[in-house]
XYZ file of C-alpha atoms in Angstrom:
550
model
C 19.711 12.117 14.328
C 19.620 10.996 17.539
C 21.985 10.469 20.813
C 22.627 6.940 22.373
C 20.762 7.761 25.512
C 20.394 4.509 27.873
C 20.944 2.180 24.893
C 23.425 -0.628 25.002
C 26.373 0.677 23.166
C 29.259 -0.925 21.640
C 32.418 0.607 20.206
C 34.627 0.088 16.846
C 36.910 2.150 15.014
C 34.979 2.399 11.664
C 31.526 1.584 11.031
C 30.010 0.818 7.633
C 26.519 0.677 6.693
C 25.589 -1.696 3.749
C 27.272 -4.744 2.755
C 27.180 -4.095 -0.889
C 30.237 -3.511 -3.270
C 31.351 -0.203 -1.863
C 30.936 -0.972 1.985
C 32.691 -4.253 1.520
C 35.501 -2.743 -0.707
C 36.043 -0.155 2.111
C 36.238 -2.839 4.735
C 38.642 -4.967 2.870
C 40.891 -1.892 1.962
C 41.047 -0.853 5.422
C 42.099 -4.141 6.878
C 44.706 -4.742 4.090
C 46.215 -1.043 4.884
C 45.575 -1.096 8.648
C 45.180 -4.520 10.170
C 44.710 -3.161 13.758
C 41.857 -1.203 12.793
C 38.436 -2.571 14.161
C 36.123 -2.574 11.100
C 32.370 -3.432 11.467
C 29.857 -3.810 8.634
C 26.176 -4.020 9.292
C 23.517 -5.152 6.598
C 19.852 -5.495 7.054
C 19.189 -8.177 4.665
C 19.071 -11.867 6.385
C 22.257 -12.883 4.300
C 25.001 -10.873 2.742
C 23.867 -10.252 -0.879
C 20.164 -10.957 -0.199
C 19.058 -7.410 -0.980
C 21.394 -6.602 -3.885
C 20.502 -6.526 -7.403
C 22.221 -5.441 -10.826
C 22.444 -6.449 -14.435
C 25.240 -6.823 -14.263
C 28.128 -6.802 -16.796
C 31.212 -5.387 -14.390
C 34.279 -3.357 -15.627
C 37.082 -5.165 -13.701
C 38.971 -2.055 -13.014
C 37.526 -1.783 -9.394
C 38.014 -5.411 -8.504
C 41.517 -5.278 -10.097
C 42.324 -2.418 -7.730
C 41.088 -4.061 -4.578
C 42.043 -7.561 -5.080
C 44.437 -8.043 -7.979
C 44.071 -11.737 -8.158
C 40.403 -12.165 -7.555
C 40.418 -14.705 -10.083
C 42.964 -16.945 -8.568
C 41.116 -16.568 -5.355
C 37.839 -17.943 -7.065
C 35.701 -14.750 -7.214
C 32.471 -16.262 -8.688
C 32.029 -14.559 -12.003
C 30.409 -15.646 -15.209
C 31.795 -15.528 -18.609
C 33.870 -12.841 -20.045
C 31.920 -10.496 -22.382
C 32.299 -11.916 -26.007
C 29.944 -9.391 -27.731
C 28.348 -6.005 -26.721
C 25.553 -4.687 -28.908
C 23.226 -2.152 -28.653
C 19.748 -1.914 -30.221
C 17.071 0.193 -30.958
C 13.570 -1.660 -30.912
C 10.396 -0.587 -32.499
C 7.351 -2.796 -32.045
C 8.169 -5.222 -34.620
C 11.913 -4.256 -35.845
C 15.310 -4.592 -34.101
C 18.088 -2.066 -35.319
C 21.528 -2.857 -34.262
C 23.786 0.354 -34.097
C 27.098 -0.397 -35.817
C 29.892 -0.268 -33.315
C 31.691 2.081 -35.247
C 28.872 4.517 -34.404
C 29.255 3.957 -30.823
C 31.181 6.405 -28.660
C 34.102 5.030 -26.444
C 32.347 6.024 -23.491
C 30.009 3.326 -24.111
C 32.497 0.415 -24.453
C 33.928 -1.971 -21.648
C 37.563 -3.230 -21.857
C 37.609 -6.734 -20.415
C 33.997 -6.777 -19.098
C 32.575 -10.055 -17.136
C 28.930 -11.001 -16.495
C 28.276 -11.380 -12.926
C 25.521 -11.936 -10.418
C 26.380 -9.009 -7.913
C 24.437 -10.850 -4.941
C 27.268 -13.809 -5.629
C 29.871 -11.525 -5.969
C 29.191 -9.527 -2.677
C 28.705 -12.672 -0.960
C 32.350 -13.684 -1.748
C 33.429 -10.100 -1.096
C 32.021 -10.550 2.489
C 33.895 -13.894 2.920
C 36.914 -11.868 1.967
C 36.292 -9.356 4.446
C 35.618 -11.756 6.991
C 38.769 -13.491 6.643
C 40.834 -10.285 7.127
C 39.156 -9.835 10.634
C 35.897 -7.569 9.374
C 33.202 -8.095 11.709
C 30.023 -8.325 9.425
C 26.653 -8.329 10.816
C 23.776 -9.262 8.561
C 20.122 -9.048 9.965
C 20.947 -5.648 11.448
C 19.168 -2.573 10.054
C 20.347 0.789 10.664
C 17.792 3.050 11.637
C 19.092 6.305 12.862
C 22.335 8.320 12.815
C 24.141 8.527 16.323
C 25.641 12.065 16.936
C 27.495 13.691 19.584
C 26.470 17.047 21.285
C 27.998 19.135 18.683
C 26.458 17.478 15.874
C 29.221 15.338 14.562
C 28.296 11.890 13.622
C 29.558 9.065 16.162
C 27.669 5.790 14.748
C 24.475 4.545 14.204
C 21.368 3.054 16.200
C 20.167 -0.336 15.228
C 16.166 -1.259 14.643
C 14.284 -2.670 17.461
C 13.432 -6.286 17.370
C 10.080 -7.575 18.535
C 7.504 -4.671 18.313
C 4.082 -5.213 16.958
C 2.420 -3.553 14.336
C 1.194 -0.875 16.659
C 4.581 -0.370 18.129
C 4.083 -2.053 21.173
C 6.691 -4.636 22.801
C 6.066 -8.374 22.163
C 7.444 -11.105 24.078
C 11.001 -11.336 23.198
C 11.580 -7.723 22.543
C 15.061 -6.548 22.111
C 15.851 -2.774 21.864
C 18.166 -1.491 19.138
C 22.059 -0.694 20.231
C 24.289 2.054 19.492
C 27.175 1.223 17.475
C 29.596 3.921 18.229
C 32.835 4.712 15.525
C 35.301 7.068 14.962
C 34.201 7.446 11.493
C 30.952 6.075 9.914
C 30.652 5.154 6.007
C 27.360 5.170 4.539
C 27.059 2.601 1.657
C 23.305 1.970 1.769
C 22.891 1.795 -2.160
C 20.530 4.185 -3.866
C 17.959 6.434 -1.792
C 19.226 4.881 1.685
C 17.257 6.003 4.428
C 20.393 7.270 6.361
C 21.965 8.819 3.373
C 18.680 10.654 2.634
C 18.767 12.171 5.905
C 22.249 13.086 6.206
C 21.825 14.817 2.719
C 19.176 16.911 3.972
C 20.465 17.750 7.406
C 24.080 18.623 6.202
C 22.737 20.291 2.884
C 25.025 18.140 1.127
C 23.560 18.746 -1.955
C 23.099 22.157 -1.899
C 24.024 24.157 -5.105
C 23.781 20.399 -6.924
C 21.311 19.238 -9.537
C 18.433 16.780 -7.657
C 19.353 13.309 -8.130
C 17.782 11.469 -10.602
C 16.767 7.812 -10.482
C 15.565 4.663 -12.529
C 13.748 1.527 -11.554
C 15.648 -1.647 -12.353
C 13.528 -4.887 -12.686
C 15.399 -7.984 -13.343
C 14.357 -11.570 -13.930
C 17.056 -14.774 -14.145
C 15.840 -17.379 -16.885
C 17.360 -20.787 -17.814
C 16.896 -21.107 -21.631
C 17.469 -23.602 -23.966
C 21.156 -24.726 -25.009
C 20.569 -23.468 -28.458
C 19.482 -19.978 -27.884
C 22.473 -19.616 -25.218
C 25.411 -17.625 -26.019
C 27.584 -17.159 -22.908
C 29.299 -13.790 -22.934
C 26.716 -12.294 -25.271
C 25.466 -8.766 -24.119
C 22.548 -6.614 -25.585
C 21.416 -3.391 -24.496
C 18.148 -2.049 -25.920
C 16.575 1.434 -26.714
C 12.975 2.269 -27.722
C 9.969 -0.385 -27.398
C 8.281 -0.996 -24.969
C 8.725 2.748 -23.726
C 7.313 5.651 -25.661
C 9.783 8.281 -27.027
C 9.371 10.794 -24.133
C 10.188 8.119 -21.508
C 13.731 7.162 -20.936
C 15.483 3.775 -20.139
C 16.131 0.469 -21.797
C 16.147 -3.289 -21.442
C 19.178 -5.476 -21.366
C 19.745 -9.368 -22.047
C 23.102 -10.822 -20.634
C 24.003 -14.405 -21.539
C 25.750 -15.668 -18.074
C 26.765 -18.899 -17.161
C 25.093 -22.334 -17.030
C 22.229 -21.422 -19.663
C 21.301 -18.371 -17.418
C 19.722 -15.368 -19.083
C 19.852 -12.092 -16.999
C 16.776 -10.179 -18.340
C 15.717 -6.789 -17.398
C 14.340 -3.316 -17.998
C 15.242 0.278 -16.507
C 12.432 2.802 -16.682
C 13.813 6.218 -15.401
C 11.469 7.756 -13.025
C 11.228 11.210 -14.540
C 8.275 9.648 -16.609
C 5.493 11.799 -17.099
C 2.499 9.557 -17.440
C 0.947 8.476 -14.072
C -0.702 5.490 -15.686
C 2.561 4.031 -16.794
C 3.632 0.757 -15.084
C 7.174 -0.044 -15.026
C 6.466 -3.713 -14.036
C 3.988 -3.916 -16.975
C 6.120 -2.201 -19.353
C 8.700 -4.970 -18.822
C 6.194 -7.682 -19.338
C 5.679 -6.149 -22.613
C 9.446 -5.907 -23.512
C 9.216 -9.694 -23.492
C 6.664 -9.654 -26.012
C 9.181 -8.362 -28.540
C 10.251 -10.993 -31.092
C 14.142 -10.400 -30.281
C 13.221 -11.071 -26.728
C 10.419 -13.746 -27.063
C 12.484 -16.273 -29.339
C 14.949 -16.347 -26.297
C 12.184 -17.373 -23.939
C 10.643 -20.312 -25.824
C 11.045 -23.222 -23.806
C 12.693 -21.315 -21.195
C 12.079 -21.301 -17.296
C 12.088 -18.313 -14.947
C 14.129 -18.791 -11.723
C 14.366 -15.346 -10.295
C 12.652 -11.834 -9.809
C 13.732 -8.617 -8.335
C 13.314 -4.555 -8.580
C 15.641 -1.777 -7.318
C 16.061 1.935 -7.835
C 19.434 3.025 -8.943
C 20.857 6.521 -9.452
C 21.056 8.418 -12.835
C 21.692 11.790 -12.216
C 25.434 11.782 -12.832
C 28.222 13.829 -12.121
C 26.195 17.033 -11.646
C 23.905 15.268 -9.047
C 26.599 13.888 -6.666
C 26.168 15.435 -3.401
C 29.143 16.514 -1.032
C 30.670 13.144 0.090
C 31.735 14.271 3.440
C 29.990 15.271 6.571
C 31.255 15.477 10.254
C 32.244 12.103 11.128
C 32.004 10.154 7.984
C 31.016 10.050 4.053
C 28.723 8.713 1.589
C 30.078 6.193 -0.601
C 29.252 3.923 -3.616
C 25.367 4.376 -4.950
C 24.498 6.245 -1.638
C 26.548 9.071 -3.091
C 25.312 8.159 -6.879
C 28.376 7.012 -8.747
C 26.475 5.212 -11.591
C 27.268 5.673 -15.195
C 23.988 5.527 -16.658
C 24.693 5.614 -20.425
C 27.091 2.806 -19.666
C 24.895 0.996 -17.257
C 27.800 0.215 -14.952
C 28.290 1.158 -11.431
C 30.085 -1.712 -9.466
C 33.390 -0.825 -10.420
C 32.703 2.949 -9.270
C 31.193 1.588 -5.990
C 34.497 -0.415 -5.327
C 36.828 2.385 -6.404
C 34.999 4.725 -3.761
C 35.078 2.336 -1.173
C 38.884 2.138 -1.755
C 39.436 5.979 -1.967
C 37.344 6.349 1.269
C 39.281 3.664 3.041
C 42.557 5.273 2.542
C 41.155 8.415 4.119
C 39.822 7.270 6.930
C 42.700 5.013 7.584
C 45.166 7.871 7.527
C 43.007 10.017 9.873
C 42.778 7.160 12.489
C 46.534 6.834 12.182
C 47.074 10.246 12.969
C 44.837 9.990 16.018
C 41.666 11.607 14.719
C 38.144 10.801 14.968
C 34.419 12.405 14.229
C 35.745 15.301 12.150
C 35.695 16.077 8.437
C 37.712 13.765 6.064
C 38.827 16.690 3.823
C 41.084 14.466 1.627
C 38.221 11.559 1.095
C 36.699 13.559 -1.911
C 39.893 13.982 -4.013
C 41.020 10.177 -3.207
C 37.787 9.032 -4.314
C 37.028 11.233 -7.497
C 40.965 10.811 -8.373
C 40.061 7.044 -8.700
C 38.904 7.481 -12.235
C 35.160 8.349 -11.117
C 35.488 11.973 -11.978
C 36.881 11.341 -15.292
C 34.706 8.766 -16.451
C 31.480 10.558 -15.251
C 32.463 14.039 -16.368
C 32.669 12.495 -20.229
C 29.181 11.432 -19.927
C 27.589 14.094 -17.685
C 25.002 15.839 -20.299
C 23.717 12.431 -21.735
C 20.869 12.158 -19.175
C 19.867 15.580 -19.276
C 19.800 15.575 -23.101
C 17.887 12.278 -22.968
C 15.349 13.673 -20.426
C 14.763 17.133 -22.313
C 14.538 15.790 -25.918
C 13.286 12.266 -25.830
C 14.749 8.762 -26.902
C 15.110 10.042 -30.642
C 16.558 13.461 -30.539
C 17.621 13.230 -27.046
C 19.939 9.993 -27.792
C 21.134 11.453 -31.073
C 22.241 14.342 -29.329
C 23.633 12.622 -26.709
C 25.738 10.464 -29.074
C 27.090 13.301 -30.612
C 27.961 15.187 -27.459
C 29.752 11.978 -26.260
C 31.901 11.885 -29.572
C 32.339 15.679 -29.216
C 33.748 15.149 -25.613
C 35.822 12.073 -26.500
C 37.528 13.936 -29.467
C 38.268 17.386 -27.778
C 38.526 16.472 -24.177
C 35.765 18.634 -23.034
C 32.194 19.253 -23.725
C 30.952 22.269 -25.466
C 27.713 22.455 -23.519
C 29.126 22.778 -20.238
C 27.475 21.147 -17.592
C 23.675 20.922 -18.204
C 21.503 20.567 -14.813
C 18.649 18.603 -14.293
C 15.659 20.844 -13.912
C 13.513 18.987 -11.346
C 13.033 16.074 -9.206
C 11.530 12.666 -10.475
C 8.523 13.212 -8.736
C 7.813 16.903 -10.056
C 7.881 15.358 -13.530
C 4.337 13.459 -13.017
C 1.565 15.040 -14.905
C -2.136 15.418 -14.325
C -3.907 11.878 -15.461
C -6.401 14.185 -17.278
C -3.590 15.487 -19.657
C -2.221 11.971 -20.330
C -3.112 9.143 -22.517
C -4.235 6.319 -20.338
C -2.180 3.267 -20.683
C -3.342 -0.315 -20.484
C -1.787 -3.380 -20.358
C -2.709 -7.199 -21.657
C -3.272 -9.812 -18.729
C -0.354 -11.927 -17.917
C -0.244 -15.332 -19.811
C 1.627 -17.275 -17.076
C 4.365 -18.252 -19.547
C 6.416 -15.396 -20.084
C 4.399 -12.281 -18.781
C 3.417 -12.542 -15.335
C 1.795 -10.483 -12.579
C 3.354 -8.957 -9.389
C 2.081 -11.458 -6.941
C 3.820 -14.575 -9.005
C 6.877 -12.545 -9.433
C 7.059 -11.389 -5.708
C 6.796 -14.976 -4.713
C 10.143 -15.670 -6.526
C 11.971 -12.780 -4.530
C 11.969 -15.242 -1.548
C 10.156 -12.620 0.807
C 10.243 -12.878 4.565
C 8.390 -10.281 6.708
C 6.733 -10.631 9.814
C 3.432 -8.633 9.140
C 3.073 -8.146 13.089
C 5.660 -5.217 12.911
C 5.377 -1.534 12.312
C 4.534 -0.761 8.719
C 7.826 0.620 7.380
C 6.392 2.777 4.649
C 5.487 5.817 6.479
C 2.772 8.531 5.265
C 3.376 11.769 6.518
C -0.643 12.263 5.953
C -2.588 9.232 5.586
C -5.322 11.282 3.864
C -3.014 12.471 0.820
C -3.339 9.299 -1.509
C -7.392 9.367 -1.638
C -7.624 13.182 -1.036
C -4.912 14.584 -3.313
C -3.124 12.201 -5.344
C -6.322 9.793 -6.712
C -8.401 13.141 -8.380
C -4.917 14.602 -9.726
C -3.069 11.341 -10.835
C -5.302 8.424 -10.341
C -2.957 7.574 -7.385
C -0.153 5.959 -9.180
C 1.655 4.140 -6.166
C -0.253 0.763 -7.520
C 1.337 1.138 -10.845
C 4.971 2.399 -10.126
C 5.486 -0.242 -7.358
C 6.692 -3.477 -8.882
C 5.874 -5.548 -6.041
C 2.062 -5.072 -5.335
C 2.383 -3.278 -2.007
C -0.032 -0.611 -2.793
C -3.771 -0.903 -3.610
C -6.519 1.423 -4.344
C -9.635 -0.453 -2.884
C -13.452 0.420 -1.958
C -14.990 -0.131 1.339
C -18.459 1.022 1.854
C -18.491 2.691 -1.616
C -15.562 4.779 -0.821
C -11.907 4.617 -2.074
C -9.521 3.216 0.225
C -5.571 3.478 0.064
C -4.116 0.270 1.209
C -0.417 -0.865 2.026
C 0.622 -4.512 1.602
C 3.888 -4.014 3.450
C 5.001 -7.557 3.573
C 5.254 -7.311 -0.390
C 7.885 -4.890 -0.324
C 11.123 -5.777 -2.136
C 12.832 -2.577 -0.774
C 13.543 -0.883 -4.259
C 12.512 2.582 -2.749
C 10.557 3.748 -5.688
C 7.743 5.013 -3.662
C 9.832 7.245 -1.573
C 11.159 8.439 -5.245
C 8.051 8.781 -7.181
C 4.970 9.710 -4.972
C 3.941 13.000 -6.315
C 3.320 14.589 -2.898
C 6.388 13.016 -1.302
C 3.981 11.669 1.458
C 5.824 8.112 1.312
C 8.935 7.402 3.373
C 10.579 4.275 3.246
C 12.395 3.196 6.378
C 13.918 -0.218 7.225
C 11.804 -2.804 8.794
C 13.166 -5.159 11.078
C 16.550 -6.626 10.355
C 16.309 -9.507 8.166
C 13.252 -8.790 6.544
C 12.492 -8.218 2.753
C 13.861 -10.065 -0.161
C 16.549 -12.794 0.110
C 17.603 -12.837 -3.669
C 19.330 -15.783 -5.423
C 21.505 -15.338 -8.291
C 20.432 -11.430 -8.999
């Protein structure tokens, strides 16, 4: 946290960091209810939606609450869900769970398949039409505070520094954006949220947050294999029974197939590669048949929260709050978060609007948590809160079975007989020594349905000036070779889905290299590094992927 000093300072009433569904929902709601309040949204991507990635099947309850006539206004959504099946895959078989066995918590009424990138671009247009100032290409790098430690805004990143931090021609220093209240809507593992949670001890007495890495591709498939509105979720293959996660295949509009795999980052084996597990997923006969004669269009990856109710930090700090996936409102068993992100933005906006109308600023928004949780978020997440702990402890056979029983009992009785199970440790602490784990190996890509990282990252439309400070910070540059390599085989090149990290040899000695220009901003390294030696911070505004259709 920092103070403005001699920086140029611009004032606003409400500052929102992140133009995702929660941030834009908050901005829209504020302007709907309080047109005279000045609202500013900053977004680090070059374009609104450029960094956002989700499956996605959207529960429309959030959008219904924000913009009831969203269909009439032309929200860019795909087909309504026509069928939603859950499968368990072995290497050669596909078992579909009977719908009658599925707990009600897993079912979505009136679901619609969407590209979240397209949806937030539209939400950005709605916000701008209401008078919200939306600034892409603007990275928030520090939290601004007053002398008492209250949050008063943010500082944006400098533009025009070279790799060593020196000013280049055309250098522009970051500015201070001051606000009466600041809402942090960065998404999962945002850099500002991470610091605020630590500095204000917002996670005190909470379980550690849990994460997954979601990898997604968009394919155009032959018409005879395309079933608009069909949704399939997969457990089992390619993941072993001790690694939680699963795949999805959503039949969107215009012969598009949204295909992906989520690997929860509490896996134990340091030789596991989520990227290569996704390539294996596409070899299963249930998936491979869809991809015959198909064309891959897009690729992306992003961390997501999976800890559930017990991992949500306190939302409020002096001068603002966490909303959306920055707080962790993902319903991991249902693989749904968009509606909760929007609902959290609405609740936060109502609390902020009331506070400003009362002449307040820079204080604690004491009504905000109630407004956010009472939107339906608490009820939904409480009903599935023990699924992830059971899955993590007992694996994908026994754990998922116990989770199913737990959800049915909770649905029938209205409460869990288990109380609230805690998460034992953070994801990085789950990694075991390489010597104690079987070594995983993966087939070489065929360039048809299975690809390498370089070919995949090309489809992420990366833009990154290599002559800027490296945004992946090593607390101790010696740790990767000195500590991680002998203990874990240095897992960074494997857990990274974008080829950012490399173990090379120079003069016969191992060397750890960082290719920062490959980064897709997934934040996996910040989460999974076993030494917690890597910190992800935003590069220059506009850097990173510019996703299309994800």
